[in-house]
Amino acid sequence: QVQLVESGGGLVQAGGSLRLSCAASGSIFSMYAMNWFRQAPGKQREFVAHINTGGYTNYADSVKGRFTISRDNAKNTVSLQMDSLKLEDTAVYYCKASRIGAEYWGRGTQVTVSS
């Protein structure tokens, strides 16, 4: 059982930066791969970034080079540093913890990028 709470969303101008955080509790954080997804109005939820238990990272092409995912197992947190934000990055961002046989989702945090 994992509980996830995202924070750090808000309003930012295009070209700016935001840092999202996801705090996990209720299980052994280091056993889970961590992910960020996002969903814009009228669109499917899409993959953004992944970091596994060994620190390997993977990104969607749309954010590669602009976003950085990291984890701090001692603090049970995963972060998403978002730079050079674009209007199309506007979405609700969700944190997901996953392992074989289970996945858990946070409730999301809104990111709005303005022109």
CSV table of C-alpha atoms in Angstrom, one decimal:
chain,number,residue,atom,x,y,z
A,1,GLN,CA,0.0,0.0,0.0
A,2,VAL,CA,1.3,3.4,-1.1
A,3,GLN,CA,-0.2,6.8,-0.7
A,4,LEU,CA,1.1,9.6,-3.0
A,5,VAL,CA,0.7,13.3,-2.7
A,6,GLU,CA,1.8,15.7,-5.4
A,7,SER,CA,2.7,19.3,-4.8
A,8,GLY,CA,4.4,22.2,-6.6
A,9,GLY,CA,1.9,22.9,-9.3
A,10,GLY,CA,0.8,26.4,-10.2
A,11,LEU,CA,0.8,29.1,-12.9
A,12,VAL,CA,3.9,29.9,-14.8
A,13,GLN,CA,4.8,31.8,-17.9
A,14,ALA,CA,6.0,30.0,-21.0
A,15,GLY,CA,9.7,29.6,-20.9
A,16,GLY,CA,9.7,29.4,-17.1
A,17,SER,CA,10.3,26.6,-14.7
A,18,LEU,CA,8.4,24.6,-12.0
A,19,ARG,CA,9.5,21.8,-9.7
A,20,LEU,CA,6.9,19.2,-8.8
A,21,SER,CA,7.3,16.9,-5.8
A,22,CYS,CA,5.6,13.6,-4.9
A,23,ALA,CA,5.7,12.4,-1.3
A,24,ALA,CA,5.1,8.7,-0.7
A,25,SER,CA,4.1,6.9,2.5
A,26,GLY,CA,2.7,3.6,3.6
A,27,SER,CA,5.2,1.2,2.0
A,28,ILE,CA,8.9,0.8,1.2
A,29,PHE,CA,9.5,3.6,-1.3
A,30,SER,CA,12.8,2.2,-2.6
A,31,MET,CA,11.0,-0.9,-3.9
A,32,TYR,CA,8.9,1.0,-6.4
A,33,ALA,CA,9.6,2.5,-9.8
A,34,MET,CA,8.3,6.1,-9.9
A,35,ASN,CA,6.6,7.8,-12.8
A,36,TRP,CA,5.0,11.1,-13.8
A,37,PHE,CA,2.0,11.2,-16.1
A,38,ARG,CA,-0.1,14.2,-17.2
A,39,GLN,CA,-3.5,14.7,-18.6
A,40,ALA,CA,-4.7,17.8,-20.4
A,41,PRO,CA,-8.4,18.6,-20.9
A,42,GLY,CA,-9.9,16.4,-23.6
A,43,LYS,CA,-6.8,14.3,-24.0
A,44,GLN,CA,-5.6,10.9,-22.9
A,45,ARG,CA,-3.4,10.6,-19.9
A,46,GLU,CA,0.2,10.4,-21.2
A,47,PHE,CA,3.5,9.3,-19.9
A,48,VAL,CA,6.0,12.0,-19.0
A,49,ALA,CA,8.9,10.5,-17.1
A,50,HIS,CA,10.1,7.4,-15.3
A,51,ILE,CA,12.8,6.5,-12.8
A,52,ASN,CA,13.4,2.9,-11.7
A,53,THR,CA,14.8,1.6,-8.4
A,54,GLY,CA,18.3,1.8,-9.8
A,55,GLY,CA,18.1,5.4,-10.9
A,56,TYR,CA,17.5,4.7,-14.6
A,57,THR,CA,15.4,7.4,-16.2
A,58,ASN,CA,13.3,7.6,-19.3
A,59,TYR,CA,11.3,10.5,-20.8
A,60,ALA,CA,8.6,11.1,-23.3
A,61,ASP,CA,10.0,12.7,-26.5
A,62,SER,CA,7.9,15.8,-25.9
A,63,VAL,CA,9.7,16.6,-22.7
A,64,LYS,CA,13.1,15.1,-23.2
A,65,GLY,CA,15.9,17.7,-22.6
A,66,ARG,CA,13.5,20.0,-20.7
A,67,PHE,CA,12.3,17.8,-17.8
A,68,THR,CA,14.3,15.9,-15.2
A,69,ILE,CA,13.0,13.3,-12.9
A,70,SER,CA,14.9,12.4,-9.7
A,71,ARG,CA,14.2,10.5,-6.5
A,72,ASP,CA,15.4,10.7,-2.9
A,73,ASN,CA,14.8,7.4,-1.2
A,74,ALA,CA,15.8,8.7,2.2
A,75,LYS,CA,13.0,11.3,2.0
A,76,ASN,CA,10.5,9.0,0.1
A,77,THR,CA,10.1,11.6,-2.6
A,78,VAL,CA,10.3,11.9,-6.4
A,79,SER,CA,10.6,15.2,-8.2
A,80,LEU,CA,10.0,16.5,-11.6
A,81,GLN,CA,12.1,19.6,-12.6
A,82,MET,CA,10.4,21.3,-15.5
A,83,ASP,CA,12.3,23.9,-17.5
A,84,SER,CA,11.5,25.8,-20.7
A,85,LEU,CA,7.8,25.2,-20.2
A,86,LYS,CA,5.5,25.4,-23.1
A,87,LEU,CA,1.8,26.1,-23.4
A,88,GLU,CA,1.3,22.5,-24.3
A,89,ASP,CA,2.7,21.4,-21.0
A,90,THR,CA,-0.5,22.6,-19.3
A,91,ALA,CA,-2.1,19.6,-17.6
A,92,VAL,CA,-2.8,17.9,-14.4
A,93,TYR,CA,0.4,16.0,-13.4
A,94,TYR,CA,0.1,12.7,-11.6
A,95,CYS,CA,2.6,10.7,-9.7
A,96,LYS,CA,2.6,6.9,-10.0
A,97,ALA,CA,4.4,4.3,-8.0
A,98,SER,CA,4.7,0.9,-9.6
A,99,ARG,CA,6.1,-2.5,-9.0
A,100,ILE,CA,5.3,-6.0,-10.3
A,101,GLY,CA,1.7,-6.6,-9.4
A,102,ALA,CA,0.7,-3.2,-8.2
A,103,GLU,CA,0.5,0.5,-9.0
A,104,TYR,CA,-0.7,3.5,-7.1
A,105,TRP,CA,-1.6,7.0,-8.2
A,106,GLY,CA,-1.6,10.4,-6.6
A,107,ARG,CA,-4.6,12.8,-7.0
A,108,GLY,CA,-2.6,15.1,-9.3
A,109,THR,CA,-1.5,18.7,-9.3
A,110,GLN,CA,-2.4,21.4,-11.8
A,111,VAL,CA,0.3,23.0,-14.0
A,112,THR,CA,-0.8,25.9,-16.1
A,113,VAL,CA,1.5,27.6,-18.6
A,114,SER,CA,0.5,31.0,-19.8
A,115,SER,CA,1.7,32.9,-22.9
